[in-house]
PDB file of C-alpha atoms in Angstrom:
ATOM      1  CA  MET A 231     -39.395  91.339 -73.788  1.00 52.00           C
ATOM      2  CA  ASN A 232     -41.846  92.193 -71.000  1.00 51.00           C
ATOM      3  CA  ILE A 233     -44.623  90.613 -73.034  1.00 50.00           C
ATOM      4  CA  ASN A 234     -42.659  87.350 -73.285  1.00 58.00           C
ATOM      5  CA  ARG A 235     -41.930  87.376 -69.549  1.00 59.00           C
ATOM      6  CA  ASN A 236     -45.550  87.985 -68.718  1.00 61.00           C
ATOM      7  CA  GLY A 237     -46.546  85.138 -71.039  1.00 64.00           C
ATOM      8  CA  VAL A 238     -44.073  82.801 -69.359  1.00 62.00           C
ATOM      9  CA  TYR A 239     -45.319  83.758 -65.892  1.00 65.00           C
ATOM     10  CA  TYR A 240     -48.896  83.281 -67.032  1.00 66.00           C
ATOM     11  CA  PHE A 241     -48.283  79.768 -68.367  1.00 68.00           C
ATOM     12  CA  LEU A 242     -46.186  78.898 -65.264  1.00 69.00           C
ATOM     13  CA  ARG A 243     -48.974  79.952 -62.917  1.00 70.00           C
ATOM     14  CA  LEU A 244     -51.494  78.070 -65.016  1.00 70.00           C
ATOM     15  CA  TRP A 245     -49.322  74.951 -64.869  1.00 70.00           C
ATOM     16  CA  ILE A 246     -48.963  75.234 -61.071  1.00 72.00           C
ATOM     17  CA  ILE A 247     -52.729  75.587 -60.671  1.00 70.00           C
ATOM     18  CA  CYS A 248     -53.343  72.527 -62.809  1.00 65.00           C
ATOM     19  CA  VAL A 249     -50.818  70.462 -60.857  1.00 60.00           C
ATOM     20  CA  SER A 250     -52.366  71.595 -57.570  1.00 64.00           C
ATOM     21  CA  LEU A 251     -55.820  70.591 -58.727  1.00 58.00           C
ATOM     22  CA  LEU A 252     -54.568  67.178 -59.807  1.00 58.00           C
ATOM     23  CA  LEU A 253     -52.782  66.610 -56.503  1.00 55.00           C
ATOM     24  CA  ASN A 254     -55.779  67.707 -54.448  1.00 54.00           C
ATOM     25  CA  HIS A 255     -58.046  65.470 -56.474  1.00 52.00           C
ATOM     26  CA  GLY A 256     -55.658  62.550 -56.009  1.00 50.00           C
ATOM     27  CA  PHE A 257     -55.446  63.029 -52.235  1.00 43.00           C
ATOM     28  CA  ALA A 258     -59.197  63.407 -52.013  1.00 43.00           C
ATOM     29  CA  SER A 259     -59.631  60.109 -53.850  1.00 40.00           C
ATOM     30  CA  LYS A 260     -57.237  58.382 -51.468  1.00 38.00           C
ATOM     31  CA  MET A 261     -59.036  59.815 -48.439  1.00 33.00           C
ATOM     32  CA  LYS A 262     -62.216  58.120 -49.573  1.00 31.00           C
ATOM     33  CA  ILE A 263     -60.530  54.756 -48.998  1.00 29.00           C
ATOM     34  CA  VAL A 264     -59.930  55.346 -45.279  1.00 28.00           C
ATOM     35  CA  GLU A 265     -63.476  56.560 -44.801  1.00 29.00           C
ATOM     36  CA  GLU A 266     -64.441  52.875 -44.682  1.00 31.00           C
ATOM     37  CA  PRO A 267     -63.797  51.975 -41.008  1.00 34.00           C
ATOM     38  CA  ASN A 268     -61.469  49.090 -40.329  1.00 35.00           C
ATOM     39  CA  THR A 269     -64.142  47.348 -38.275  1.00 36.00           C
ATOM     40  CA  PHE A 270     -66.079  44.881 -40.392  1.00 37.00           C
ATOM     41  CA  GLY A 271     -63.992  41.747 -40.058  1.00 38.00           C
ATOM     42  CA  LEU A 272     -64.757  39.309 -42.838  1.00 39.00           C
ATOM     43  CA  ASN A 273     -66.630  42.023 -44.754  1.00 40.00           C
ATOM     44  CA  ASN A 274     -63.640  44.359 -44.894  1.00 43.00           C
ATOM     45  CA  PRO A 275     -61.707  43.821 -48.172  1.00 43.00           C
ATOM     46  CA  PHE A 276     -58.851  46.057 -47.003  1.00 44.00           C
ATOM     47  CA  LEU A 277     -57.823  43.745 -44.170  1.00 45.00           C
ATOM     48  CA  SER A 278     -55.199  41.095 -44.718  1.00 43.00           C
ATOM     49  CA  GLN A 279     -56.445  37.529 -44.387  1.00 39.00           C
ATOM     50  CA  GLY A 280     -54.563  37.082 -41.105  1.00 40.00           C
ATOM     51  CA  SER A 281     -56.328  40.093 -39.561  1.00 45.00           C
ATOM     52  CA  ARG A 282     -59.876  38.983 -40.337  1.00 55.00           C
ATOM     53  CA  LEU A 283     -62.177  37.090 -37.990  1.00 74.00           C
ATOM     54  CA  GLN A 284     -60.901  33.573 -37.482  1.00 84.00           C
ATOM     55  CA  PRO A 285     -63.333  31.157 -35.735  1.00 88.00           C
ATOM     56  CA  LYS A 286     -61.788  28.613 -33.373  1.00 88.00           C
ATOM     57  CA  VAL A 287     -64.396  25.906 -34.066  1.00 92.00           C
ATOM     58  CA  ASN A 288     -67.179  25.162 -36.495  1.00 94.00           C
ATOM     59  CA  PRO A 289     -70.801  25.809 -35.474  1.00 95.00           C
ATOM     60  CA  ALA A 290     -72.806  22.847 -34.225  1.00 95.00           C
ATOM     61  CA  GLN A 291     -75.618  21.382 -36.310  1.00 95.00           C
ATOM     62  CA  VAL A 292     -78.966  23.145 -36.412  1.00 96.00           C
ATOM     63  CA  SER A 293     -81.174  21.572 -33.738  1.00 96.00           C
ATOM     64  CA  GLY A 294     -84.105  22.233 -31.455  1.00 96.00           C
ATOM     65  CA  PRO A 295     -87.660  23.242 -32.436  1.00 96.00           C
ATOM     66  CA  ALA A 296     -88.221  22.835 -36.173  1.00 96.00           C
ATOM     67  CA  HIS A 297     -90.002  26.180 -36.497  1.00 96.00           C
ATOM     68  CA  LEU A 298     -86.822  27.950 -35.336  1.00 96.00           C
ATOM     69  CA  HIS A 299     -84.740  26.359 -38.089  1.00 96.00           C
ATOM     70  CA  ARG A 300     -85.978  29.032 -40.507  1.00 95.00           C
ATOM     71  CA  LEU A 301     -83.705  31.490 -38.651  1.00 95.00           C
ATOM     72  CA  ALA A 302     -80.621  29.641 -39.895  1.00 95.00           C
ATOM     73  CA  GLY A 303     -78.806  31.660 -42.548  1.00 93.00           C
ATOM     74  CA  LYS A 304     -80.199  34.987 -41.358  1.00 94.00           C
ATOM     75  CA  CYS A 305     -78.441  37.710 -39.335  1.00 95.00           C
ATOM     76  CA  PHE A 306     -79.782  40.464 -37.074  1.00 95.00           C
ATOM     77  CA  SER A 307     -77.886  43.638 -36.124  1.00 94.00           C
ATOM     78  CA  PHE A 308     -78.013  45.862 -33.067  1.00 92.00           C
ATOM     79  CA  THR A 309     -75.966  49.046 -32.518  1.00 92.00           C
ATOM     80  CA  GLU A 310     -75.261  50.417 -29.061  1.00 87.00           C
ATOM     81  CA  SER A 311     -72.893  53.340 -28.472  1.00 83.00           C
ATOM     82  CA  THR A 312     -69.872  52.714 -30.697  1.00 86.00           C
ATOM     83  CA  TYR A 313     -70.418  48.969 -31.079  1.00 90.00           C
ATOM     84  CA  LYS A 314     -72.383  47.034 -33.655  1.00 93.00           C
ATOM     85  CA  TYR A 315     -73.476  43.497 -32.759  1.00 94.00           C
ATOM     86  CA  GLU A 316     -74.517  40.925 -35.343  1.00 95.00           C
ATOM     87  CA  PHE A 317     -76.345  37.753 -34.303  1.00 96.00           C
ATOM     88  CA  CYS A 318     -76.637  34.915 -36.798  1.00 96.00           C
ATOM     89  CA  PRO A 319     -78.756  32.120 -35.213  1.00 96.00           C
ATOM     90  CA  PHE A 320     -77.141  28.680 -35.320  1.00 97.00           C
ATOM     91  CA  HIS A 321     -73.890  30.332 -36.508  1.00 96.00           C
ATOM     92  CA  ASN A 322     -72.244  33.026 -34.371  1.00 95.00           C
ATOM     93  CA  LEU A 323     -72.362  36.417 -32.643  1.00 96.00           C
ATOM     94  CA  THR A 324     -69.857  39.147 -33.569  1.00 94.00           C
ATOM     95  CA  GLN A 325     -68.992  42.610 -32.263  1.00 92.00           C
ATOM     96  CA  HIS A 326     -67.620  45.467 -34.386  1.00 91.00           C
ATOM     97  CA  GLU A 327     -66.360  48.759 -33.040  1.00 87.00           C
ATOM     98  CA  GLN A 328     -67.717  51.635 -35.133  1.00 83.00           C
ATOM     99  CA  SER A 329     -64.545  53.720 -35.028  1.00 77.00           C
ATOM    100  CA  TYR A 330     -61.864  55.023 -37.382  1.00 76.00           C
ATOM    101  CA  ARG A 331     -59.102  54.006 -34.997  1.00 76.00           C
ATOM    102  CA  TRP A 332     -56.377  51.961 -36.622  1.00 74.00           C
ATOM    103  CA  ASN A 333     -56.858  49.188 -34.006  1.00 74.00           C
ATOM    104  CA  ALA A 334     -60.661  49.245 -33.773  1.00 77.00           C
ATOM    105  CA  TYR A 335     -61.929  45.959 -32.295  1.00 79.00           C
ATOM    106  CA  SER A 336     -63.786  43.437 -34.397  1.00 87.00           C
ATOM    107  CA  GLY A 337     -64.247  39.962 -32.969  1.00 92.00           C
ATOM    108  CA  ILE A 338     -66.340  36.865 -32.310  1.00 95.00           C
ATOM    109  CA  LEU A 339     -68.287  36.738 -29.043  1.00 95.00           C
ATOM    110  CA  GLY A 340     -69.325  33.125 -29.503  1.00 96.00           C
ATOM    111  CA  ILE A 341     -70.037  30.308 -31.939  1.00 96.00           C
ATOM    112  CA  TRP A 342     -73.235  28.231 -31.828  1.00 97.00           C
ATOM    113  CA  GLN A 343     -72.695  25.116 -29.682  1.00 96.00           C
ATOM    114  CA  GLU A 344     -75.720  23.955 -27.652  1.00 97.00           C
ATOM    115  CA  TRP A 345     -79.076  24.717 -26.044  1.00 97.00           C
ATOM    116  CA  GLU A 346     -79.704  25.582 -22.432  1.00 97.00           C
ATOM    117  CA  ILE A 347     -82.496  23.340 -21.086  1.00 96.00           C
ATOM    118  CA  VAL A 348     -84.287  23.961 -17.773  1.00 94.00           C
ATOM    119  CA  ASN A 349     -87.338  21.977 -16.610  1.00 91.00           C
ATOM    120  CA  ASN A 350     -87.375  20.201 -19.994  1.00 91.00           C
ATOM    121  CA  THR A 351     -87.790  23.529 -21.809  1.00 96.00           C
ATOM    122  CA  PHE A 352     -85.406  25.396 -24.130  1.00 97.00           C
ATOM    123  CA  THR A 353     -84.401  28.567 -22.274  1.00 95.00           C
ATOM    124  CA  GLY A 354     -81.477  29.843 -24.332  1.00 96.00           C
ATOM    125  CA  MET A 355     -78.843  29.302 -27.018  1.00 97.00           C
ATOM    126  CA  TRP A 356     -75.179  29.115 -26.019  1.00 97.00           C
ATOM    127  CA  MET A 357     -72.541  30.637 -28.280  1.00 96.00           C
ATOM    128  CA  ARG A 358     -69.149  29.449 -27.021  1.00 95.00           C
ATOM    129  CA  ASP A 359     -65.484  29.344 -28.085  1.00 95.00           C
ATOM    130  CA  GLY A 360     -65.341  32.999 -29.130  1.00 94.00           C
ATOM    131  CA  ASP A 361     -62.192  35.135 -29.261  1.00 93.00           C
ATOM    132  CA  THR A 362     -59.623  34.715 -26.506  1.00 92.00           C
ATOM    133  CA  CYS A 363     -60.272  36.913 -23.480  1.00 89.00           C
ATOM    134  CA  GLY A 364     -57.467  36.617 -20.954  1.00 88.00           C
ATOM    135  CA  THR A 365     -57.272  32.965 -19.927  1.00 90.00           C
ATOM    136  CA  ARG A 366     -60.654  31.972 -21.387  1.00 92.00           C
ATOM    137  CA  ASN A 367     -62.745  32.295 -24.533  1.00 94.00           C
ATOM    138  CA  ARG A 368     -65.637  34.696 -24.913  1.00 95.00           C
ATOM    139  CA  GLU A 369     -69.113  33.137 -24.740  1.00 96.00           C
ATOM    140  CA  THR A 370     -72.688  34.373 -25.002  1.00 97.00           C
ATOM    141  CA  LYS A 371     -76.103  33.195 -23.849  1.00 97.00           C
ATOM    142  CA  VAL A 372     -78.943  34.196 -26.180  1.00 97.00           C
ATOM    143  CA  THR A 373     -82.358  34.342 -24.524  1.00 97.00           C
ATOM    144  CA  LEU A 374     -85.421  34.004 -26.777  1.00 96.00           C
ATOM    145  CA  VAL A 375     -88.349  36.319 -25.984  1.00 96.00           C
ATOM    146  CA  CYS A 376     -91.783  36.636 -27.586  1.00 96.00           C
ATOM    147  CA  SER A 377     -92.302  39.706 -29.776  1.00 95.00           C
ATOM    148  CA  SER A 378     -94.177  40.811 -32.870  1.00 95.00           C
ATOM    149  CA  SER A 379     -90.991  40.834 -34.979  1.00 94.00           C
ATOM    150  CA  SER A 380     -87.581  39.162 -35.005  1.00 95.00           C
ATOM    151  CA  LYS A 381     -84.800  41.463 -33.837  1.00 94.00           C
ATOM    152  CA  LEU A 382     -81.734  41.674 -31.620  1.00 93.00           C
ATOM    153  CA  ALA A 383     -82.994  43.761 -28.699  1.00 92.00           C
ATOM    154  CA  GLN A 384     -80.356  43.931 -25.984  1.00 92.00           C
ATOM    155  CA  VAL A 385     -76.698  43.099 -25.321  1.00 93.00           C
ATOM    156  CA  SER A 386     -74.903  43.190 -21.978  1.00 93.00           C
ATOM    157  CA  GLU A 387     -71.802  41.761 -20.293  1.00 92.00           C
ATOM    158  CA  PRO A 388     -72.890  40.554 -16.830  1.00 93.00           C
ATOM    159  CA  SER A 389     -69.429  39.117 -16.142  1.00 92.00           C
ATOM    160  CA  THR A 390     -66.058  39.463 -17.799  1.00 91.00           C
ATOM    161  CA  CYS A 391     -65.994  37.808 -21.232  1.00 92.00           C
ATOM    162  CA  VAL A 392     -69.519  36.375 -20.741  1.00 95.00           C
ATOM    163  CA  TYR A 393     -72.258  38.201 -22.661  1.00 95.00           C
ATOM    164  CA  SER A 394     -76.039  38.146 -22.445  1.00 96.00           C
ATOM    165  CA  VAL A 395     -78.187  38.769 -25.529  1.00 96.00           C
ATOM    166  CA  THR A 396     -81.968  39.128 -25.828  1.00 97.00           C
ATOM    167  CA  PHE A 397     -83.428  38.040 -29.156  1.00 97.00           C
ATOM    168  CA  GLU A 398     -87.073  38.819 -29.778  1.00 97.00           C
ATOM    169  CA  THR A 399     -89.128  36.738 -32.219  1.00 96.00           C
ATOM    170  CA  PRO A 400     -92.779  35.751 -32.760  1.00 97.00           C
ATOM    171  CA  LEU A 401     -91.604  32.151 -33.253  1.00 97.00           C
ATOM    172  CA  VAL A 402     -91.559  31.564 -29.476  1.00 96.00           C
ATOM    173  CA  CYS A 403     -94.889  33.136 -28.561  1.00 96.00           C
ATOM    174  CA  HIS A 404     -96.832  29.858 -28.473  1.00 95.00           C
ATOM    175  CA  PRO A 405     -96.752  28.355 -24.937  1.00 92.00           C
ATOM    176  CA  HIS A 406     -95.495  25.012 -26.299  1.00 94.00           C
ATOM    177  CA  SER A 407     -93.008  26.454 -28.793  1.00 96.00           C
ATOM    178  CA  LEU A 408     -89.946  25.717 -26.618  1.00 96.00           C
ATOM    179  CA  LEU A 409     -90.818  22.274 -25.228  1.00 96.00           C
ATOM    180  CA  VAL A 410     -88.051  19.698 -25.643  1.00 97.00           C
ATOM    181  CA  TYR A 411     -90.046  16.439 -25.794  1.00 96.00           C
ATOM    182  CA  PRO A 412     -91.799  17.096 -29.161  1.00 95.00           C
ATOM    183  CA  THR A 413     -88.445  17.753 -30.856  1.00 96.00           C
ATOM    184  CA  LEU A 414     -87.116  14.255 -30.066  1.00 96.00           C
ATOM    185  CA  SER A 415     -87.275  11.222 -32.311  1.00 96.00           C
ATOM    186  CA  GLU A 416     -89.694   8.408 -31.470  1.00 96.00           C
ATOM    187  CA  LYS A 417     -86.817   6.300 -30.148  1.00 96.00           C
ATOM    188  CA  LEU A 418     -85.589   9.023 -27.776  1.00 96.00           C
ATOM    189  CA  GLN A 419     -89.135   9.784 -26.634  1.00 96.00           C
ATOM    190  CA  LYS A 420     -89.509   6.116 -25.703  1.00 96.00           C
ATOM    191  CA  GLU A 421     -86.262   6.259 -23.710  1.00 96.00           C
ATOM    192  CA  TRP A 422     -87.538   9.351 -21.904  1.00 96.00           C
ATOM    193  CA  ASP A 423     -90.804   7.533 -21.096  1.00 96.00           C
ATOM    194  CA  GLU A 424     -88.836   4.595 -19.683  1.00 95.00           C
ATOM    195  CA  ALA A 425     -86.754   6.943 -17.552  1.00 94.00           C
ATOM    196  CA  GLU A 426     -89.923   8.579 -16.201  1.00 94.00           C
ATOM    197  CA  GLN A 427     -91.397   5.171 -15.343  1.00 94.00           C
ATOM    198  CA  ALA A 428     -88.188   4.065 -13.627  1.00 93.00           C
ATOM    199  CA  ARG A 429     -88.159   7.220 -11.502  1.00 92.00           C
ATOM    200  CA  TYR A 430     -91.848   6.749 -10.636  1.00 93.00           C
ATOM    201  CA  GLU A 431     -91.144   3.195  -9.433  1.00 92.00           C
ATOM    202  CA  ASP A 432     -88.074   4.370  -7.470  1.00 91.00           C
ATOM    203  CA  LEU A 433     -85.800   2.177  -9.551  1.00 92.00           C
ATOM    204  CA  ILE A 434     -83.435   5.108 -10.115  1.00 92.00           C
ATOM    205  CA  THR A 435     -82.528   8.190  -8.093  1.00 93.00           C
ATOM    206  CA  GLU A 436     -83.268  11.761  -9.136  1.00 93.00           C
ATOM    207  CA  GLN A 437     -79.623  12.167 -10.097  1.00 93.00           C
ATOM    208  CA  GLY A 438     -79.774   9.015 -12.189  1.00 93.00           C
ATOM    209  CA  TYR A 439     -82.906  10.311 -13.886  1.00 94.00           C
ATOM    210  CA  ASN A 440     -81.208  13.617 -14.725  1.00 93.00           C
ATOM    211  CA  ASN A 441     -78.192  11.774 -16.096  1.00 94.00           C
ATOM    212  CA  LEU A 442     -80.447   9.702 -18.356  1.00 95.00           C
ATOM    213  CA  LEU A 443     -82.132  12.868 -19.621  1.00 95.00           C
ATOM    214  CA  ARG A 444     -78.801  14.479 -20.389  1.00 95.00           C
ATOM    215  CA  ASP A 445     -77.762  11.401 -22.373  1.00 95.00           C
ATOM    216  CA  ILE A 446     -81.009  11.648 -24.337  1.00 96.00           C
ATOM    217  CA  PHE A 447     -80.461  15.357 -25.044  1.00 96.00           C
ATOM    218  CA  GLU A 448     -76.882  14.682 -26.148  1.00 96.00           C
ATOM    219  CA  ASP A 449     -78.011  11.903 -28.488  1.00 95.00           C
ATOM    220  CA  ALA A 450     -80.513  14.357 -29.987  1.00 95.00           C
ATOM    221  CA  GLY A 451     -77.735  16.894 -30.617  1.00 95.00           C
ATOM    222  CA  LEU A 452     -79.286  19.458 -28.267  1.00 96.00           C
ATOM    223  CA  LEU A 453     -76.367  19.456 -25.826  1.00 95.00           C
ATOM    224  CA  LYS A 454     -72.658  19.248 -26.437  1.00 90.00           C
ATOM    225  CA  SER A 455     -71.572  15.732 -25.549  1.00 84.00           C
ATOM    226  CA  LYS A 456     -69.400  15.344 -22.456  1.00 76.00           C
ATOM    227  CA  LYS A 457     -68.886  11.620 -22.952  1.00 69.00           C
ATOM    228  CA  VAL A 458     -65.288  10.458 -23.089  1.00 59.00           C
ATOM    229  CA  LYS A 459     -64.879   7.927 -25.860  1.00 54.00           C
ATOM    230  CA  VAL A 460     -62.608   5.123 -24.665  1.00 53.00           C
ATOM    231  CA  ASN A 461     -62.344   1.851 -26.546  1.00 54.00           C
ATOM    232  CA  THR A 462     -62.925  -0.444 -23.575  1.00 47.00           C
ATOM    233  CA  PRO A 463     -65.588  -3.150 -23.141  1.00 51.00           C
ATOM    234  CA  GLU A 464     -66.974  -1.426 -20.020  1.00 49.00           C
ATOM    235  CA  THR A 465     -67.444   1.880 -21.787  1.00 48.00           C
ATOM    236  CA  ALA A 466     -69.006   0.243 -24.827  1.00 48.00           C
ATOM    237  CA  ALA A 467     -71.431  -1.686 -22.628  1.00 46.00           C
ATOM    238  CA  ASP A 468     -72.670   1.481 -20.905  1.00 50.00           C
ATOM    239  CA  SER A 469     -72.882   3.624 -24.028  1.00 51.00           C
ATOM    240  CA  ASP A 470     -76.635   3.119 -24.549  1.00 55.00           C
ATOM    241  CA  THR A 471     -78.871   4.704 -21.933  1.00 51.00           C
ATOM    242  CA  HIS A 472     -81.573   2.032 -22.178  1.00 56.00           C
ATOM    243  CA  ASN A 473     -79.059  -0.608 -21.038  1.00 63.00           C
ATOM    244  CA  SER A 474     -79.089   0.818 -17.521  1.00 67.00           C
ATOM    245  CA  LEU A 475     -82.889   0.495 -17.345  1.00 71.00           C
ATOM    246  CA  GLN A 476     -82.700  -3.032 -18.712  1.00 73.00           C
ATOM    247  CA  LYS A 477     -80.109  -3.912 -16.078  1.00 75.00           C
ATOM    248  CA  CYS A 478     -82.389  -2.588 -13.317  1.00 73.00           C
ATOM    249  CA  THR A 479     -85.201  -4.781 -14.615  1.00 75.00           C
ATOM    250  CA  GLU A 480     -82.967  -7.854 -14.756  1.00 77.00           C
ATOM    251  CA  ASP A 481     -81.709  -7.254 -11.201  1.00 79.00           C
ATOM    252  CA  PHE A 482     -85.301  -6.864 -10.040  1.00 76.00           C
ATOM    253  CA  GLN A 483     -86.205 -10.240 -11.566  1.00 77.00           C
ATOM    254  CA  LYS A 484     -83.175 -11.864  -9.914  1.00 79.00           C
ATOM    255  CA  GLN A 485     -84.277 -10.555  -6.527  1.00 81.00           C
ATOM    256  CA  LYS A 486     -87.751 -11.999  -7.035  1.00 78.00           C
ATOM    257  CA  GLU A 487     -86.223 -15.389  -7.905  1.00 79.00           C
ATOM    258  CA  GLU A 488     -83.998 -15.234  -4.829  1.00 79.00           C
ATOM    259  CA  ILE A 489     -86.960 -14.502  -2.571  1.00 81.00           C
ATOM    260  CA  LYS A 490     -88.821 -17.427  -4.105  1.00 77.00           C
ATOM    261  CA  ARG A 491     -85.834 -19.701  -3.471  1.00 78.00           C
ATOM    262  CA  LEU A 492     -85.580 -18.608   0.167  1.00 77.00           C
ATOM    263  CA  ARG A 493     -89.275 -19.195   0.729  1.00 77.00           C
ATOM    264  CA  ALA A 494     -88.929 -22.724  -0.640  1.00 76.00           C
ATOM    265  CA  LEU A 495     -85.898 -23.312   1.566  1.00 73.00           C
ATOM    266  CA  LEU A 496     -87.736 -22.197   4.690  1.00 73.00           C
ATOM    267  CA  THR A 497     -90.673 -24.442   3.797  1.00 76.00           C
ATOM    268  CA  GLN A 498     -88.306 -27.362   3.295  1.00 70.00           C
ATOM    269  CA  HIS A 499     -87.003 -26.909   6.868  1.00 70.00           C
ATOM    270  CA  ASN A 500     -90.546 -26.577   8.251  1.00 72.00           C
ATOM    271  CA  ILE A 501     -90.022 -22.973   9.271  1.00 76.00           C
ATOM    272  CA  PRO A 502     -93.309 -21.040   9.259  1.00 73.00           C
ATOM    273  CA  LEU A 503     -93.601 -17.635   7.592  1.00 66.00           C
ATOM    274  CA  ASP A 504     -95.426 -14.905   9.506  1.00 60.00           C
ATOM    275  CA  SER A 505     -96.420 -13.302   6.229  1.00 49.00           C
ATOM    276  CA  GLU A 506     -97.672 -16.474   4.586  1.00 46.00           C
ATOM    277  CA  GLN A 507    -101.302 -15.406   4.854  1.00 46.00           C
ATOM    278  CA  LYS A 508    -100.478 -11.923   3.607  1.00 47.00           C
ATOM    279  CA  VAL A 509     -98.749 -13.085   0.431  1.00 43.00           C
ATOM    280  CA  PRO A 510    -101.292 -14.844  -1.795  1.00 47.00           C
ATOM    281  CA  ASP A 511     -99.009 -15.527  -4.730  1.00 49.00           C
ATOM    282  CA  GLU A 512     -95.412 -15.602  -5.817  1.00 45.00           C
ATOM    283  CA  THR A 513     -95.488 -12.168  -7.402  1.00 44.00           C
ATOM    284  CA  LYS A 514     -94.933 -10.347  -4.112  1.00 44.00           C
ATOM    285  CA  THR A 515     -91.545  -8.690  -4.024  1.00 44.00           C
ATOM    286  CA  THR A 516     -91.059  -8.491  -0.242  1.00 44.00           C
ATOM    287  CA  VAL A 517     -91.432 -11.006   2.616  1.00 40.00           C
ATOM    288  CA  SER A 518     -91.543  -9.890   6.252  1.00 42.00           C
ATOM    289  CA  VAL A 519     -88.970 -12.330   7.574  1.00 40.00           C
ATOM    290  CA  THR A 520     -86.509 -10.980  10.141  1.00 42.00           C
ATOM    291  CA  VAL A 521     -82.992 -12.132   9.426  1.00 40.00           C
ATOM    292  CA  LYS A 522     -80.010 -10.984  11.463  1.00 42.00           C
ATOM    293  CA  ASP A 523     -77.552 -11.784   8.748  1.00 41.00           C
ATOM    294  CA  PRO A 524     -77.966  -9.207   5.937  1.00 40.00           C
ATOM    295  CA  HIS A 525     -76.509 -11.638   3.397  1.00 36.00           C
ATOM    296  CA  LEU A 526     -79.542 -13.481   2.096  1.00 31.00           C
ATOM    297  CA  ARG A 527     -77.619 -15.668  -0.258  1.00 31.00           C
ATOM    298  CA  GLY A 528     -76.701 -19.144   1.047  1.00 34.00           C
ATOM    299  CA  ASP A 529     -77.988 -21.049   4.103  1.00 38.00           C
ATOM    300  CA  THR A 530     -76.032 -19.342   6.904  1.00 37.00           C
ATOM    301  CA  GLY A 531     -79.085 -17.359   7.983  1.00 39.00           C
ATOM    302  CA  LEU A 532     -81.040 -20.505   8.888  1.00 38.00           C
ATOM    303  CA  LEU A 533     -79.143 -20.882  12.178  1.00 37.00           C
ATOM    304  CA  ASP A 534     -80.505 -17.596  13.434  1.00 43.00           C
ATOM    305  CA  LEU A 535     -83.998 -18.282  12.175  1.00 40.00           C
ATOM    306  CA  LEU A 536     -84.200 -21.677  13.926  1.00 39.00           C
ATOM    307  CA  GLY A 537     -83.304 -20.088  17.261  1.00 46.00           C
ATOM    308  CA  PRO A 538     -81.605 -21.824  20.204  1.00 47.00           C
ATOM    309  CA  ALA A 539     -81.965 -25.527  20.581  1.00 45.00           C
ATOM    310  CA  PRO A 540     -84.640 -26.606  23.091  1.00 44.00           C
TER     311      PRO A 540
END
């Protein structure tokens, strides 16, 4: 009887040990699942679709220096403290918290939108329309710096929700590698040349010149367009930047014709011109005739020119 009891106890203990081993093995297998941190956004298969990174807008087209286009489709990582940053040129910049917390942050710090241009040189890439941060969206400026290899070197947050990233690459080491003019089409280069000539001849102000340049950069896809598209004749007439230069030229010609007409009118009334000897031909654009009435159109100014009756 004791032998049977001992046999039963032996098999019972053996069964308990087996069950314990199976349970421990099962729990250990399940623990391996949570070892993968819930921080990799689109790369995390355990997140529901609604919890993954959701961009607000699509990236802009690849633009700028052609030799930088080879960076499109590549990504560069940088880890600082508990955060991992991933920069994908011409696509986006993301941040992933390297933590096992159930609510570890993983988000988009900006999506490729436009270049920053200073003194007609590319000085940075703007990643905008990132995740919501209070009342605004996160955005990042990526500064390109010469180096022997391409890598994400530094990340900071100089102001709330606005990040600063330093990207090192040998692609910007040449002194002319970030010039804007060579990246433009022949048509846009011609428009830039016309704008330069108009500024040189004082036909447009410095502000007008800068506005023309911005229009050129927008047409090239380097800057995000700020033009408001309204289907009105006035807006359609001013849509092309070269029209403004053409209008300046036409107005200049009209002024020359008006001066010529006034000279003929003064000659018809036998009124001498003090500058007649100084102006050898009709191509001069100014005539030193003092007129009290600023309105040069019409004949009302002749009364003042003739002076009081003798």
